[in-house]
Short mmCIF file of C-alpha atoms in Angstrom, two decimals:
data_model
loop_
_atom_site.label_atom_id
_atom_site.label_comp_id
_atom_site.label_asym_id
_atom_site.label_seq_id
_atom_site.Cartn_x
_atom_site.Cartn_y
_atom_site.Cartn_z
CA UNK A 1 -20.14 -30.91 -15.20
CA UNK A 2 -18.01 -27.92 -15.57
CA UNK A 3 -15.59 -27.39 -12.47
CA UNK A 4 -14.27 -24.10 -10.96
CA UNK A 5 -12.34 -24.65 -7.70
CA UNK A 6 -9.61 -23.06 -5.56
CA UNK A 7 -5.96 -24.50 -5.37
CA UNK A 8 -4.30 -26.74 -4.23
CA UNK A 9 -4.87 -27.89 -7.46
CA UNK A 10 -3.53 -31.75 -6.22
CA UNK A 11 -1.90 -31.06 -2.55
CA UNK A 12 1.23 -33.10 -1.29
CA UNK A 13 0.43 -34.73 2.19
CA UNK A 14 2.03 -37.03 4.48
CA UNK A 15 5.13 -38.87 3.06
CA UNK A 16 3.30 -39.16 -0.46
CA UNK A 17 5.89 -39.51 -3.39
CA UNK A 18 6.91 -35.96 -4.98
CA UNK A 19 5.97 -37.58 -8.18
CA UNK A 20 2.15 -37.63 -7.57
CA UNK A 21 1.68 -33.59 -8.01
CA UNK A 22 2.73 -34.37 -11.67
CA UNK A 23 0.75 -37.57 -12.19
CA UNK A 24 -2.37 -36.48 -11.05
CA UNK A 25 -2.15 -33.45 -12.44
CA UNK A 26 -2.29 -35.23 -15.70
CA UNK A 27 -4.73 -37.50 -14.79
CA UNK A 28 -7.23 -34.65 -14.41
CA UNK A 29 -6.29 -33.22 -17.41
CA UNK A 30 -7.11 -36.25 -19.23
CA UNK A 31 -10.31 -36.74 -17.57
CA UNK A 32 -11.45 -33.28 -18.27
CA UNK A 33 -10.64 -33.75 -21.63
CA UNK A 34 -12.11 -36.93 -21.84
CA UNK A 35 -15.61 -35.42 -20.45
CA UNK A 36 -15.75 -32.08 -22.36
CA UNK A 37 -15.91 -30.09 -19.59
CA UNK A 38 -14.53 -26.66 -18.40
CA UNK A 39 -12.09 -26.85 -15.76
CA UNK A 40 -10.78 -23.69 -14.26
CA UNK A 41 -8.69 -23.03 -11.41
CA UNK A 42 -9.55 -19.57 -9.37
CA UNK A 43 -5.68 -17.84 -9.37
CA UNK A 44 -6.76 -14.20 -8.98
CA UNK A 45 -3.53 -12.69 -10.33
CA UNK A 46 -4.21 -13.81 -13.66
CA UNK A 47 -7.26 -11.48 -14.32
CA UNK A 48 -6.22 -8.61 -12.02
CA UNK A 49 -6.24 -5.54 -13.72
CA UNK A 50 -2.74 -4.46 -12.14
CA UNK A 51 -0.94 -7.45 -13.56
CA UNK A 52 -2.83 -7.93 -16.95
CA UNK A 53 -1.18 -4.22 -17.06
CA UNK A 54 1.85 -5.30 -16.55
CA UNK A 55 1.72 -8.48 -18.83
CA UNK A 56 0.91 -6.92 -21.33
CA UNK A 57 3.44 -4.07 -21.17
CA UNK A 58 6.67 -7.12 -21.36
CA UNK A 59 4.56 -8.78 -24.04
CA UNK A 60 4.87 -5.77 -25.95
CA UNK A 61 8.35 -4.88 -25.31
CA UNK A 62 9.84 -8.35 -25.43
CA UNK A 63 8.36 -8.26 -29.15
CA UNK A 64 9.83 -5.06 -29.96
CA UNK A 65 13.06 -5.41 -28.39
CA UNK A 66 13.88 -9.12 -28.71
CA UNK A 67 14.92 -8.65 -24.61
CA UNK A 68 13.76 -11.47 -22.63
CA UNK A 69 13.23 -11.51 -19.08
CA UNK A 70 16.74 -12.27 -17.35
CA UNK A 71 15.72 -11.97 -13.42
CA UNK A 72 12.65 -12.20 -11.27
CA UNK A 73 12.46 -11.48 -7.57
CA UNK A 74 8.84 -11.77 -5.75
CA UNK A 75 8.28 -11.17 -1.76
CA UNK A 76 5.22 -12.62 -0.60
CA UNK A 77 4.66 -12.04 3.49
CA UNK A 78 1.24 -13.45 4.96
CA UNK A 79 0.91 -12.58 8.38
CA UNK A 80 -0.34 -15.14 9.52
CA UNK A 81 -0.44 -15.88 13.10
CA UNK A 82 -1.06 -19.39 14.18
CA UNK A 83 0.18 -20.77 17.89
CA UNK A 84 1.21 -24.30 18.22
CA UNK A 85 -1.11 -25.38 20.33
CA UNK A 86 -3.85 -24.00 17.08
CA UNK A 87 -2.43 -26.56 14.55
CA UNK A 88 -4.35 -29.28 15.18
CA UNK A 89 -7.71 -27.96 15.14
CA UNK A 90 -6.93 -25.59 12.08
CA UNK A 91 -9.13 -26.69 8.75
CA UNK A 92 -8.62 -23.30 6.45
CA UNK A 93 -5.47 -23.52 5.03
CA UNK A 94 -4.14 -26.04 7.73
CA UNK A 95 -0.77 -27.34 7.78
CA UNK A 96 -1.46 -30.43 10.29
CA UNK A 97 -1.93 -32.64 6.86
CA UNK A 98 1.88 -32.25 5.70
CA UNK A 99 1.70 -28.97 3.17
CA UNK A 100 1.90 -25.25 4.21
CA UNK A 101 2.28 -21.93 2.56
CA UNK A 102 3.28 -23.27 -0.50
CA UNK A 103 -0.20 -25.37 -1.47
CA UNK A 104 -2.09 -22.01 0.26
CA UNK A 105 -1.60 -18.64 -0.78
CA UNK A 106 1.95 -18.77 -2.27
CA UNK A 107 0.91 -20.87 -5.29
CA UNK A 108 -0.69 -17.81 -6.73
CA UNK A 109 3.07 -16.36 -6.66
CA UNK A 110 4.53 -19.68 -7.80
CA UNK A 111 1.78 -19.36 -10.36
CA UNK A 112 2.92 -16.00 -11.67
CA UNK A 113 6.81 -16.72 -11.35
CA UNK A 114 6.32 -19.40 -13.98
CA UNK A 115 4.03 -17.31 -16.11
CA UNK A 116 6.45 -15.06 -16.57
CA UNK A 117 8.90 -17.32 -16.89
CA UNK A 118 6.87 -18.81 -20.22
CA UNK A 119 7.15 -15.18 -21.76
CA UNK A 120 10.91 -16.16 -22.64
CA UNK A 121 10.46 -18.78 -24.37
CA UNK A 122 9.22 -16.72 -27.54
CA UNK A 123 12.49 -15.67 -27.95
CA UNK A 124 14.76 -18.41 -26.96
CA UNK A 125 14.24 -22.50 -25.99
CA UNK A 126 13.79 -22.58 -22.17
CA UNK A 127 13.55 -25.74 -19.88
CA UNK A 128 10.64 -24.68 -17.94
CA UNK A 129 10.12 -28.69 -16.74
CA UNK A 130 13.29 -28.95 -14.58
CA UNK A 131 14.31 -25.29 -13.24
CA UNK A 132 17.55 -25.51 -11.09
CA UNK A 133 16.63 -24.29 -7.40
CA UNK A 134 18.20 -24.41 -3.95
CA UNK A 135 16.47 -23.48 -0.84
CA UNK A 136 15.77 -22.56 2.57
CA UNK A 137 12.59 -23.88 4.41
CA UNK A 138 11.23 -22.96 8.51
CA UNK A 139 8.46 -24.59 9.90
CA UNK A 140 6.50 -24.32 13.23
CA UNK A 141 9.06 -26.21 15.59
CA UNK A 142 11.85 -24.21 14.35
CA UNK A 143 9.56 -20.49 14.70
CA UNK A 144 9.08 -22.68 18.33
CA UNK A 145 12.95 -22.63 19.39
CA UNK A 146 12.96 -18.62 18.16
CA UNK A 147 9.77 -16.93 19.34
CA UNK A 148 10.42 -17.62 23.27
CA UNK A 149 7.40 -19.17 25.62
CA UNK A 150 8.07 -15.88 27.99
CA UNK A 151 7.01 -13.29 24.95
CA UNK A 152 4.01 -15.19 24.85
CA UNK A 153 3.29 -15.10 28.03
CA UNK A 154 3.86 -11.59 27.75
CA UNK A 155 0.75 -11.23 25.83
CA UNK A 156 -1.29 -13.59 28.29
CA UNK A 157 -0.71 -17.01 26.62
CA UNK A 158 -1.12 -19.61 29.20
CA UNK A 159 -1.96 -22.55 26.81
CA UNK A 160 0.66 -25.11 25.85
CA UNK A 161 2.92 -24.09 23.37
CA UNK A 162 5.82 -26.65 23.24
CA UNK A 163 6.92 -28.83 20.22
CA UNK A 164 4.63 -32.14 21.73
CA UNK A 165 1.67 -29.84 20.35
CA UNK A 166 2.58 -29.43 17.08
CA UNK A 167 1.37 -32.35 14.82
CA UNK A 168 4.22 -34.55 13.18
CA UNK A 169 4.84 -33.76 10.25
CA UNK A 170 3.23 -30.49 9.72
CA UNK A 171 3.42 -28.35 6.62
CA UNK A 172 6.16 -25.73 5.74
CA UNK A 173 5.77 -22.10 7.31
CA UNK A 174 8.19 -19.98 5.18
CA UNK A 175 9.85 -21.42 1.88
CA UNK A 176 12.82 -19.10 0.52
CA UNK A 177 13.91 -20.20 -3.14
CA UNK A 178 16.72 -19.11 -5.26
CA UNK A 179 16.98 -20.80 -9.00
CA UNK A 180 17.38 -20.38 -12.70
CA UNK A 181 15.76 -21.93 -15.66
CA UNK A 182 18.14 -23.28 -18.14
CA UNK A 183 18.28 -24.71 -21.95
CA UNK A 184 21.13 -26.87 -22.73
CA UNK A 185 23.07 -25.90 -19.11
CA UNK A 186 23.01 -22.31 -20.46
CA UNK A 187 21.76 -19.48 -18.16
CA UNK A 188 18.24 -18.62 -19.23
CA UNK A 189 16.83 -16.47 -16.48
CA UNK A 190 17.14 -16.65 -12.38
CA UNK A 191 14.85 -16.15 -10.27
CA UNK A 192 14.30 -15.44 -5.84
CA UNK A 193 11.20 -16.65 -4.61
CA UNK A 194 10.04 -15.68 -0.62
CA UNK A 195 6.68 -17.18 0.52
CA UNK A 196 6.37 -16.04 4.05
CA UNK A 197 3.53 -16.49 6.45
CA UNK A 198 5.77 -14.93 8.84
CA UNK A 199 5.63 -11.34 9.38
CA UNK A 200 3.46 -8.39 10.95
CA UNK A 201 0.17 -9.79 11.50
CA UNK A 202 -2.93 -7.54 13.09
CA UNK A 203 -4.42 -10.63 15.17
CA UNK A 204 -4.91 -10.35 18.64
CA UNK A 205 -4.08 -13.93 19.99
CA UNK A 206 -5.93 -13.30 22.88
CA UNK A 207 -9.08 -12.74 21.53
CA UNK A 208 -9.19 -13.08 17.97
CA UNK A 209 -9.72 -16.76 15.90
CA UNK A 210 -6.86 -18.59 14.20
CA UNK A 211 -6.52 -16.78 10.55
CA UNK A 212 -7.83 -13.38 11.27
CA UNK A 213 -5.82 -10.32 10.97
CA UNK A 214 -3.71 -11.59 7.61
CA UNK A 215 -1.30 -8.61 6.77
CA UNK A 216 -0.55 -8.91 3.23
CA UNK A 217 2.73 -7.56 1.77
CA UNK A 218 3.70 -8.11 -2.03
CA UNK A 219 6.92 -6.52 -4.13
CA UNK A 220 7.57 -8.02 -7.32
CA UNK A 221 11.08 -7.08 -9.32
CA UNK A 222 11.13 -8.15 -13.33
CA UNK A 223 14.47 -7.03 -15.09
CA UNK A 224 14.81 -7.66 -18.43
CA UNK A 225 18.65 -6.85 -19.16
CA UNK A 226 19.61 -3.77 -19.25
CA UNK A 227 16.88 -2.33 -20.98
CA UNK A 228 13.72 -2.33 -18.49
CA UNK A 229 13.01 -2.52 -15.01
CA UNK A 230 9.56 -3.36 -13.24
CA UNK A 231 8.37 -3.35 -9.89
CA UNK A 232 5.24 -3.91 -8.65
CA UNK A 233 4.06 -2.94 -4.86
CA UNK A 234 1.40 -3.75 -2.59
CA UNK A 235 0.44 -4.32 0.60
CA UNK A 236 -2.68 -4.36 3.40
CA UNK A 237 -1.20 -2.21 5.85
CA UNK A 238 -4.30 -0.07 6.05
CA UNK A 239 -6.16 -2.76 8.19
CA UNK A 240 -3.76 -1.99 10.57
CA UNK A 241 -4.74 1.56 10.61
CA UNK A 242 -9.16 0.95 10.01
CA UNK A 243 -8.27 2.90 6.76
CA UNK A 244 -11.01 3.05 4.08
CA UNK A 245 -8.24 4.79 1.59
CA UNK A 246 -8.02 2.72 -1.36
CA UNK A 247 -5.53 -0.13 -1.29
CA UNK A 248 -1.32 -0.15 -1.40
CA UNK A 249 -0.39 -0.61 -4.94
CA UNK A 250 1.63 0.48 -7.18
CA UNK A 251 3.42 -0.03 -10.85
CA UNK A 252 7.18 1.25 -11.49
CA UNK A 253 8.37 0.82 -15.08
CA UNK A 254 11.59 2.25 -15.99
CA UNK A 255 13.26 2.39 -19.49
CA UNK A 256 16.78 2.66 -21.03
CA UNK A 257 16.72 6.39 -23.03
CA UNK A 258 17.49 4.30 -25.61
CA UNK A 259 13.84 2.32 -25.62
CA UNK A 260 12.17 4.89 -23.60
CA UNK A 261 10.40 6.72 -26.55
CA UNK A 262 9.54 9.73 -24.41
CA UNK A 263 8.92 8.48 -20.96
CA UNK A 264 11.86 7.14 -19.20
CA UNK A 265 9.77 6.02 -16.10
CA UNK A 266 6.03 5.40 -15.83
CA UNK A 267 4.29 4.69 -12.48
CA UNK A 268 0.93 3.84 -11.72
CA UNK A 269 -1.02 4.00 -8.21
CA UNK A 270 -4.32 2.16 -7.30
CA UNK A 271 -5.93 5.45 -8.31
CA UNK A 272 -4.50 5.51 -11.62
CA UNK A 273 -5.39 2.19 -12.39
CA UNK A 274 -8.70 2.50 -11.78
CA UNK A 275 -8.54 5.33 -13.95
CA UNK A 276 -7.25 3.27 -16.83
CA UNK A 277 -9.81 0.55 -15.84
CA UNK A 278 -13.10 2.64 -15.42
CA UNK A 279 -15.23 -0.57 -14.62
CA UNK A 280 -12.73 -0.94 -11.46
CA UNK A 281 -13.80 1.03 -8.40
CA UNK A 282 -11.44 2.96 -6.57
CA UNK A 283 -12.11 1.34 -3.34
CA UNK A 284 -12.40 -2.06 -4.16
CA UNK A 285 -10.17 -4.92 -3.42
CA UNK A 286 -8.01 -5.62 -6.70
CA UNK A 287 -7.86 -9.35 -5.62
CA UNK A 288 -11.59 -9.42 -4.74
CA UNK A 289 -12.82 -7.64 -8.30
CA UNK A 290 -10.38 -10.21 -9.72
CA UNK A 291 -11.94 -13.10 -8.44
CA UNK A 292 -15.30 -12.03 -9.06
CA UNK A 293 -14.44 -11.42 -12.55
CA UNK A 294 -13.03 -14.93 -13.44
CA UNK A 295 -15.83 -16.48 -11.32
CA UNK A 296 -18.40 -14.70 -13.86
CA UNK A 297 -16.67 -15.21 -17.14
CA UNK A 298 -16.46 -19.05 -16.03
CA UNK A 299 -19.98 -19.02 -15.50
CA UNK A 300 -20.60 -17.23 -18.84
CA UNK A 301 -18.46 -19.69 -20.79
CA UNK A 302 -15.31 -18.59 -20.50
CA UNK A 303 -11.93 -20.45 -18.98
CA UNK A 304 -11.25 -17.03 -17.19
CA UNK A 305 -7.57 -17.09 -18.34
CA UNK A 306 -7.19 -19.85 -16.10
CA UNK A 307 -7.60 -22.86 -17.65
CA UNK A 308 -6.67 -26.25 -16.02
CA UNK A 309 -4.17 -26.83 -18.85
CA UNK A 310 -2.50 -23.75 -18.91
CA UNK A 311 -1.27 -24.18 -14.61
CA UNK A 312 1.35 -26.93 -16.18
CA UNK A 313 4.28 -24.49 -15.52
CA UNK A 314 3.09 -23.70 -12.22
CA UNK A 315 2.98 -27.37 -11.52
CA UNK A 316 6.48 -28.09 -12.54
CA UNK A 317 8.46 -25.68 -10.88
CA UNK A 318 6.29 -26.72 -7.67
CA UNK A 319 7.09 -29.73 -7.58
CA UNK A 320 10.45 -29.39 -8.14
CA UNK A 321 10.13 -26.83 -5.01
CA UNK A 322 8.73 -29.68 -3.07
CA UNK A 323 10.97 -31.97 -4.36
CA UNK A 324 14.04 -29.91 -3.11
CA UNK A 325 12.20 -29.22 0.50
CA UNK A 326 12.58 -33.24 0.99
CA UNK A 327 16.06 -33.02 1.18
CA UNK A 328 16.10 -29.93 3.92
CA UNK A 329 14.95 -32.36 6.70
CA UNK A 330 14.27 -31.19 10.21
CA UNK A 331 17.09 -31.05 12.30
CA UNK A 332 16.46 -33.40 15.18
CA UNK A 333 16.96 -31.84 18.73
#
């Protein structure tokens, strides 16, 4: 039986030991190769047509120029409003079982951190098992002791809403990450990481169901040296405005005159993309077509660039993530 499923690939709940993401990781590896099978993980980013773009461009460049990658920053912000009186009856994405934003959406950014991370090591040896990584973690008691109970009553929330609500134990809210790979002890590339289900949301708490109203907000900065700069920009703000204009997105690439070869800076709107991409609508979600696309190319045979095997990286610099939020215990009050 061929398998095509959503992440958490192998979540980390409870007090289980760090060292189980790895291990089972394998083990499924081994027992998909064992049984013959396809086994494909649904990570969007991989087979969106904005970031295949963009792939494809450093690819290129990294050949020709022998630059690798020497910094990259990515800003992920959710919006995602969940009271603490909600926890314990959430079951999408849920953070009552010990995990949080890092197991739900901000593994696909994890995921792409570490893809580009790979890129470098055509040109030199990188440790990409054991990045070096500091960090700063908040979760729902400490949002608790900022957001005040009188703003909530401000906006007609009578229920509950001290710490005894919120589950023990419950999964991380925002995750802020600053760390380098390394070969040797050398300096290989660094990298900021901001996972953030904390920002604008449009939910209405009073009326509206735990998870609605997500506000999406993406900026991702490559550098590599002096040579070439990339940004990539995104966002869902339109929901907040009942827009049908297409989505926020946008591709900045700009070049040293002395690689340039003509165009100095290149940018690229959702517009433009779908003008380089005629099979991509104008209107449609670039997430959404993405997903659809790797669901059908696993069901035509395919491993829809997303392999089980190839999420290794990914898997390695989460744990160590996770491994490093262990440390940052709760401060007891």
């Amino acid at each position: 039986m061929n398998v095509f499923m959503d992440k958490p690939i192998t979540p980390l709940t409870g007090d289980r030991s760090i060292d189980l993401l790895q291990r089972e990781f394998l083990q499924l590896l081994k027992a998909k190769r064992n049984a013959g099978v396809r086994f494909v993980i649904s990570c969007e980013r991989r087979m969106q047509a904005g970031y295949l773009y963009v792939e494809k461009f450093m690819k290129r460049f990294m050949e020709k120029f022998c630059v690798p990658i020497t910094h990259v920053s990515i800003h992920f912000a959710g919006g995602k409003w969940i009271l603490p009186y909600e926890l314990s009856d959430l079951e999408n994405h849920p953070f009552k079982y010990g995990y949080g934003v890092l197991f739900h959406s901000g593994y696909h950014y994890i995921d792409l951190l570490a893809r580009f991370a790979r890129l470098n090591t055509f040109i030199h040896e990188m440790n990409m098992a054991d990045p070096a990584l500091d960090l700063a973690v908040v979760r729902h008691v400490d949002l608790n002791h900022v957001i005040e109970r009188k703003l909530l009553q401000r906006f007609g929330i009578s229920e509950d809403c001290e710490d005894n609500v919120i589950p023990p134990g419950c999964g991380e809210l925002d995750v802020s990450v600053l760390g380098r790979y390394e070969y040797k002890g050398r300096y290989r590339m660094n990298f900021d990481l901001q996972l953030l289900e904390t920002s604008v949301s449009a939910r209405n708490v009073r009326s509206e169901r735990p998870g609605t109203g997500r506000i999406r907000q993406e900026t991702v900065h490559v550098h590599l040296g002096n040579l070439c700069s990339i940004r990539i920009a995104s966002d869902s703000f339109r929901k907040l405005l009942g827009s049908d204009e297409p989505e926020a997105f946008e591709i900045s690439i700009a070049c040293n005159p002395l690689v340039a070869e003509g165009v100095a800076v290149q940018r690229i709107d959702r517009t433009g993309l779908s003008g380089l991409e005629p099979r991509l609508p104008v209107g449609a979600s670039l997430n959404g077509f993405a997903r659809c696309d790797q669901l059908l190319d696993f069901l035509e045979g395919g491993d829809a660039r997303s392999p089980l095997a190839s999420h290794a990286d990914s898997i390695a610099l989460l744990t160590q993530i996770c491994r490093a939020m262990r440390t940052r215990l709760p401060v007891r009050r």
